[in-house]
PDB file of C-alpha atoms in Angstrom:
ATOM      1  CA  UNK A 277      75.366 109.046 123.500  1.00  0.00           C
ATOM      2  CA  UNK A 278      78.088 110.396 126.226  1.00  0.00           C
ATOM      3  CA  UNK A 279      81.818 111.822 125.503  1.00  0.00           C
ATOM      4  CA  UNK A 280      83.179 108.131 125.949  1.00  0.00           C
ATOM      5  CA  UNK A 281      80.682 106.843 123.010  1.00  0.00           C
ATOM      6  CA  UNK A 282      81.180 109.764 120.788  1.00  0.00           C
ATOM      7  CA  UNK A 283      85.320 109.808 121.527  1.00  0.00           C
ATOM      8  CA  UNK A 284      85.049 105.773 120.357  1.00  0.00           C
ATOM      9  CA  UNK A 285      83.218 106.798 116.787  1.00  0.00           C
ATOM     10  CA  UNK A 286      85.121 109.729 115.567  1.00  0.00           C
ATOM     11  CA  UNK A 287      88.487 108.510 116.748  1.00  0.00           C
ATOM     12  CA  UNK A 288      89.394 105.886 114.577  1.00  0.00           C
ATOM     13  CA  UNK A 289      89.172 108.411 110.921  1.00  0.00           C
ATOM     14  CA  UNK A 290      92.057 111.016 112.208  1.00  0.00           C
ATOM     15  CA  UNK A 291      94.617 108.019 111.683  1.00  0.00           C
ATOM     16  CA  UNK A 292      92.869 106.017 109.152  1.00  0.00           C
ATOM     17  CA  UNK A 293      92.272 108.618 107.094  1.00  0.00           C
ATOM     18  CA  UNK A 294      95.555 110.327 107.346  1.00  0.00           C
ATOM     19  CA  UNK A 295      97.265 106.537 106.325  1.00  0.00           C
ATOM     20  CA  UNK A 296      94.738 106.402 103.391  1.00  0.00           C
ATOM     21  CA  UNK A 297      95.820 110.057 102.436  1.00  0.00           C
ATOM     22  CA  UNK A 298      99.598 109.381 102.400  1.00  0.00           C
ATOM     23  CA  UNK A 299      98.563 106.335 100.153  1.00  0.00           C
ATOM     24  CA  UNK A 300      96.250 108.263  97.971  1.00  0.00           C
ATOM     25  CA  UNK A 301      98.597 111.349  97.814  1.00  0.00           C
ATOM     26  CA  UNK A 302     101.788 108.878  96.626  1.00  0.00           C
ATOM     27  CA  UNK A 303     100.054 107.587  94.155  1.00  0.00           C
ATOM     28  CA  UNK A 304      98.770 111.096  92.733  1.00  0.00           C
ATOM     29  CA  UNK A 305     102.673 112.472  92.419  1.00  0.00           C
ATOM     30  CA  UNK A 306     103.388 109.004  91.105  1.00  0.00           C
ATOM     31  CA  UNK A 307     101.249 109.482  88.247  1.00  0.00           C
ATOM     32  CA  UNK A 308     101.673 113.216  88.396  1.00  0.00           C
ATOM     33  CA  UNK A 309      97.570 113.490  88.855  1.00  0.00           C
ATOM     34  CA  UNK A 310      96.199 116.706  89.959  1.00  0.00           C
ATOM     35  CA  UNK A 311      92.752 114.695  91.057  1.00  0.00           C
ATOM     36  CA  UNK A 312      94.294 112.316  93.233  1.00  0.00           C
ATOM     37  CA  UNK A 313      96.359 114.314  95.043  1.00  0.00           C
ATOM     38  CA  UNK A 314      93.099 116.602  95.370  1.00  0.00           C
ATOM     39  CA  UNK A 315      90.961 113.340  97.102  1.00  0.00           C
ATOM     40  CA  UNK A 316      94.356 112.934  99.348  1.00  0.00           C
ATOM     41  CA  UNK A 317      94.064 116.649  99.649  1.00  0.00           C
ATOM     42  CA  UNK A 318      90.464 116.483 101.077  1.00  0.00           C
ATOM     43  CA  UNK A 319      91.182 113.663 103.134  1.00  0.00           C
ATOM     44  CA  UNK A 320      93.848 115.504 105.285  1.00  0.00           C
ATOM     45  CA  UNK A 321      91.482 118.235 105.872  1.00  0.00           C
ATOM     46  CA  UNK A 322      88.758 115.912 107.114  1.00  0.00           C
ATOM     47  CA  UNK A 323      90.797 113.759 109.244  1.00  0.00           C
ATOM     48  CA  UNK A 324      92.099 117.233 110.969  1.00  0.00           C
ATOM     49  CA  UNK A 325      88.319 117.800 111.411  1.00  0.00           C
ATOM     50  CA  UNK A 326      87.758 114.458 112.803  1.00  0.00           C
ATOM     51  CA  UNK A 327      91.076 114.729 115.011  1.00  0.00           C
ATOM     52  CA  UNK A 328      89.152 118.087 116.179  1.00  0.00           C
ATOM     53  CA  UNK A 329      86.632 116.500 117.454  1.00  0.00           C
ATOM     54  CA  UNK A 330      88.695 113.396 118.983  1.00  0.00           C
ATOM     55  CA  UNK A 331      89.990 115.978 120.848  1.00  0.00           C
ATOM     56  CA  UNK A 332      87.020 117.516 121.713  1.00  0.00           C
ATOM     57  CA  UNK A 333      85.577 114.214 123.341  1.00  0.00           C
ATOM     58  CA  UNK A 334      88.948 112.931 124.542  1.00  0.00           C
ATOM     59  CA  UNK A 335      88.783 115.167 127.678  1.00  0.00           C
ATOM     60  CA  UNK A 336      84.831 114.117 128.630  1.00  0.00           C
ATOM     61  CA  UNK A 337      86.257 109.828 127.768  1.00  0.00           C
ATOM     62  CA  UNK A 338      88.737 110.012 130.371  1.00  0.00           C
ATOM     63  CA  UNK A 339      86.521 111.309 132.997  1.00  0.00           C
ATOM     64  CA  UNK A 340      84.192 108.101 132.461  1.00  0.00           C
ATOM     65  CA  UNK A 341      86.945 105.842 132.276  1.00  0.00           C
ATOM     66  CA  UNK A 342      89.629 107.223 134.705  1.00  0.00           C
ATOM     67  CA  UNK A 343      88.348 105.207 137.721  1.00  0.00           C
ATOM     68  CA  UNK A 344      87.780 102.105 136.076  1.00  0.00           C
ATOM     69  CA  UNK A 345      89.475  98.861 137.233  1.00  0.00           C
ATOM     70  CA  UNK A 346      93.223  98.219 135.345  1.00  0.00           C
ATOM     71  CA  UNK A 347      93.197 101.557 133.282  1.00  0.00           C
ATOM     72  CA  UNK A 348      94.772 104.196 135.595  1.00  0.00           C
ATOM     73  CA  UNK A 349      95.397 107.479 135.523  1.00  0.00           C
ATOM     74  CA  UNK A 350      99.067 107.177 134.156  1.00  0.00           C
ATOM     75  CA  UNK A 351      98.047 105.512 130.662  1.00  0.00           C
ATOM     76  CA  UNK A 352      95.654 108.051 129.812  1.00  0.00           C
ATOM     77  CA  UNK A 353      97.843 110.582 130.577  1.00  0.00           C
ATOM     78  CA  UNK A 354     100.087 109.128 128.153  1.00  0.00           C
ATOM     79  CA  UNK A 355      97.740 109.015 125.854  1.00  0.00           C
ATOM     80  CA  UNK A 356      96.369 112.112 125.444  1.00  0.00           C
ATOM     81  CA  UNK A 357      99.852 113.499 125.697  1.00  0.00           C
ATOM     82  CA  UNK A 358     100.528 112.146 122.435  1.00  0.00           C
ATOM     83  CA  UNK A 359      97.355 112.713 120.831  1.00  0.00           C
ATOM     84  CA  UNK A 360      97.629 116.337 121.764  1.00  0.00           C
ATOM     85  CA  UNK A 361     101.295 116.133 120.054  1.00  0.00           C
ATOM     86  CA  UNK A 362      99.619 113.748 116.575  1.00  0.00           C
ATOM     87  CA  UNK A 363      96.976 116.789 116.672  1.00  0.00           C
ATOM     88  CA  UNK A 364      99.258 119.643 116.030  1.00  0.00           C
ATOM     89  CA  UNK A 365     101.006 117.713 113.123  1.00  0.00           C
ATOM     90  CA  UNK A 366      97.586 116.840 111.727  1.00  0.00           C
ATOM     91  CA  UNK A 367      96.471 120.281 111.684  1.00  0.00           C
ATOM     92  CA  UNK A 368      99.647 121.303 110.107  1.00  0.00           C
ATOM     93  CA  UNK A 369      98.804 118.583 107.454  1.00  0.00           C
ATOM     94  CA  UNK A 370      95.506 119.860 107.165  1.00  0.00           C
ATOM     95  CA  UNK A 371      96.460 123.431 106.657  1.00  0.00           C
ATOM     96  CA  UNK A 372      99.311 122.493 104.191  1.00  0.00           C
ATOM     97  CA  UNK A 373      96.813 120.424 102.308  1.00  0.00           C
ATOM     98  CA  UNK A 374      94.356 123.148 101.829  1.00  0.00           C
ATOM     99  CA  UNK A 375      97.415 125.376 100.547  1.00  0.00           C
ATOM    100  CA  UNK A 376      97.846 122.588  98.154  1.00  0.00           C
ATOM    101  CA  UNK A 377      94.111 122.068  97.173  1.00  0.00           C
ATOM    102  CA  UNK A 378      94.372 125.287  96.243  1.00  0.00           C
ATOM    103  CA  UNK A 379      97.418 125.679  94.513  1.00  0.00           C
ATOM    104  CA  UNK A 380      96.367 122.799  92.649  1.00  0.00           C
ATOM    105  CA  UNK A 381      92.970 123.914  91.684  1.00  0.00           C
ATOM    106  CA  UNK A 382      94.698 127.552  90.634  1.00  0.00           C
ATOM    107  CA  UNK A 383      97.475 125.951  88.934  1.00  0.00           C
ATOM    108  CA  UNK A 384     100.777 127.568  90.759  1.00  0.00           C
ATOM    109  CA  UNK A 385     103.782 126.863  90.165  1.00  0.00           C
ATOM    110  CA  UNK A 386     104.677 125.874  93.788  1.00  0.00           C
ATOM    111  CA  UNK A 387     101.844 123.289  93.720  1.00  0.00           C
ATOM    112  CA  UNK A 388     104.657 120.286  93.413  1.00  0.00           C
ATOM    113  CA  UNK A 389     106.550 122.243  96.705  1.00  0.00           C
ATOM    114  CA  UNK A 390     103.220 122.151  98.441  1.00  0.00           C
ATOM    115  CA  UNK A 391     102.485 118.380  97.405  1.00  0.00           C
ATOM    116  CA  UNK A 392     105.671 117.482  98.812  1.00  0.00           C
ATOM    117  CA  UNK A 393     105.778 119.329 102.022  1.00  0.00           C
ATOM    118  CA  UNK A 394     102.103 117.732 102.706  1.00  0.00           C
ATOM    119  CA  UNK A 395     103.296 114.281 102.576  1.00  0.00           C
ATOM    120  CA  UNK A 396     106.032 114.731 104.648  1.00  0.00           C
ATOM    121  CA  UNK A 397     103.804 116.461 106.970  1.00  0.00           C
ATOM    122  CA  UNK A 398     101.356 113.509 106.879  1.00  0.00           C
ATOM    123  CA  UNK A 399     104.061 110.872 107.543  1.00  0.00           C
ATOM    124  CA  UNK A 400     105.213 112.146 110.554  1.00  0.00           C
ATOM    125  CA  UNK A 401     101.614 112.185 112.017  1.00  0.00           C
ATOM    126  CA  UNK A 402     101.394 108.733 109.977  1.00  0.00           C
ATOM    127  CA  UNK A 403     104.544 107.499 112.698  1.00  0.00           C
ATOM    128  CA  UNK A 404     102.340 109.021 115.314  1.00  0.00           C
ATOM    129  CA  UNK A 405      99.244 107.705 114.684  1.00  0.00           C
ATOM    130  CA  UNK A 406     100.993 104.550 114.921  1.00  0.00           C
ATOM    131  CA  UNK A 407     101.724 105.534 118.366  1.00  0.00           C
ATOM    132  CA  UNK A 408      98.432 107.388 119.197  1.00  0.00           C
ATOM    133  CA  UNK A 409      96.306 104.397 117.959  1.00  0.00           C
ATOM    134  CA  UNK A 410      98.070 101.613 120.570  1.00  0.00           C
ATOM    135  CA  UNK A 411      98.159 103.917 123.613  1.00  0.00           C
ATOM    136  CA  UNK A 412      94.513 104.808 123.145  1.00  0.00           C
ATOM    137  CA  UNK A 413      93.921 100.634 122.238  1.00  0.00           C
ATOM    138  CA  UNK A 414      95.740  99.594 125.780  1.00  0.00           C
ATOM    139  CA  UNK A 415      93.482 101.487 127.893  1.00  0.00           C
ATOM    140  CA  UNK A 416      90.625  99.378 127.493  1.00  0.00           C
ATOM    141  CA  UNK A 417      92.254  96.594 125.554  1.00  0.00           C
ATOM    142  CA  UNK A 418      94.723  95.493 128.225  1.00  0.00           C
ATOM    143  CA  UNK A 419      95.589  92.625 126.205  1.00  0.00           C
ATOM    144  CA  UNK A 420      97.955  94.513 123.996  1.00  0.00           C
ATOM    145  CA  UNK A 421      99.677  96.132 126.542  1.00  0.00           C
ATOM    146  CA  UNK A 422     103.067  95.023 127.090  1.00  0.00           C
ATOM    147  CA  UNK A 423     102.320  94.383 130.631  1.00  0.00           C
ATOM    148  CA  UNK A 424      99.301  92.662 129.827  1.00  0.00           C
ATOM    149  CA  UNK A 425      99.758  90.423 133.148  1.00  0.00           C
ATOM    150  CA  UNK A 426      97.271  93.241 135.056  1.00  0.00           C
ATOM    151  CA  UNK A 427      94.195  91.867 133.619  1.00  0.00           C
ATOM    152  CA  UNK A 428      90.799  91.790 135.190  1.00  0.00           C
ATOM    153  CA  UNK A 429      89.821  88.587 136.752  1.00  0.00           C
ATOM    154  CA  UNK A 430      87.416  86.490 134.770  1.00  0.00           C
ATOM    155  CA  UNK A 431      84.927  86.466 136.851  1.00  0.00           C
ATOM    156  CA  UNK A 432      84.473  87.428 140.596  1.00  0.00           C
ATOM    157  CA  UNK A 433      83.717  83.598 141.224  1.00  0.00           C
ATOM    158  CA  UNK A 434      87.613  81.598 141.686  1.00  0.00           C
ATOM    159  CA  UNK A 435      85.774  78.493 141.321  1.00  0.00           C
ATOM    160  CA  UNK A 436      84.412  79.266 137.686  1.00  0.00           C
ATOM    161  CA  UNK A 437      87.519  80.349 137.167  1.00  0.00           C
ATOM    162  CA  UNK A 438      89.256  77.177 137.469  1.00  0.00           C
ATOM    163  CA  UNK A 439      86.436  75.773 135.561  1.00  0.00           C
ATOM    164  CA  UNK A 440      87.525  78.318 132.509  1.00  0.00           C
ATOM    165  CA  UNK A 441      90.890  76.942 132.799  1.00  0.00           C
ATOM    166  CA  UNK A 442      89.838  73.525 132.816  1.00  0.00           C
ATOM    167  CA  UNK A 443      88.289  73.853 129.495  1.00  0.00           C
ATOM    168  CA  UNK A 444      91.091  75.877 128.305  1.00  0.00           C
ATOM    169  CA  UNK A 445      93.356  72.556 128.561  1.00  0.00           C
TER     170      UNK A 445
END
């Protein structure tokens, strides 16, 4: 398993997990529940582990993929700019939701503060993500870019090509 492999697996929980944590942690001050806000609590904390590690493997991905045909150098860039950016805030969130774990778990008074200033944490890297997610999509999913008219050729052969199209019709 290389950098490009491992970067693929462990991506994907840093933003599902912190969209499943601002949904988890809603619903705990909703019902004012100290154990679901704790799961939401956990959650954080192991999507900034997993975003740790995306970051880790991010660096080892691009040299595997930098060269290949329609990616470029320029997209990457763009996306590890702002997965270096969603990585700060989901550190922050991680840190603020271990302050909250455990001013849950000891019963302060500031627990509510702490509960609050975690979700808002969490749904700025929740915007983020958003943005994070479909830069890191486009470079091998050129489909979804917005200039998805630099696409790979079907196939090196023009005449299956037109043979593709054909059935296409």
């Amino acid at each position: 398993m290389n950098d490009a492999h491992l970067h693929m697996v462990v991506n994907h929980f840093p933003i599902i997990g912190t969209f499943f944590g601002i949904g988890i942690l809603i619903t705990g001050i909703f019902f004012k529940n100290n154990s679901i806000k704790n799961t939401a609590y956990i959650l954080f904390i192991v999507a900034a582990i997993f975003g740790a590690f995306s970051m880790g493997t991010g660096e080892g991905a691009e040299e595997m993929v930098k060269d290949f045909p329609n990616i470029g150098k320029a997209i990457i860039k763009e996306h590890e700019e702002l997965a270096e950016k969603f990585a700060l805030v989901l550190y922050v969130t991680g840190v603020f939701a271990l302050v909250s774990l455990v001013a849950a778990i000891k019963k302060f008074r500031l627990s509510k503060i702490f509960s609050f200033i975690t979700l808002v944490t969490a749904l700025i890297g929740g915007i983020m993500a958003i943005n994070v997610g479909t830069s890191g999509g486009e470079i091998r999913h050129t489909e979804i870019r917005e200039d998805n008219a630099v696409s790979a050729p079907l196939n090196e052969n023009p005449s299956a090509e037109k043979e593709y199209d054909k059935e296409d019709k």
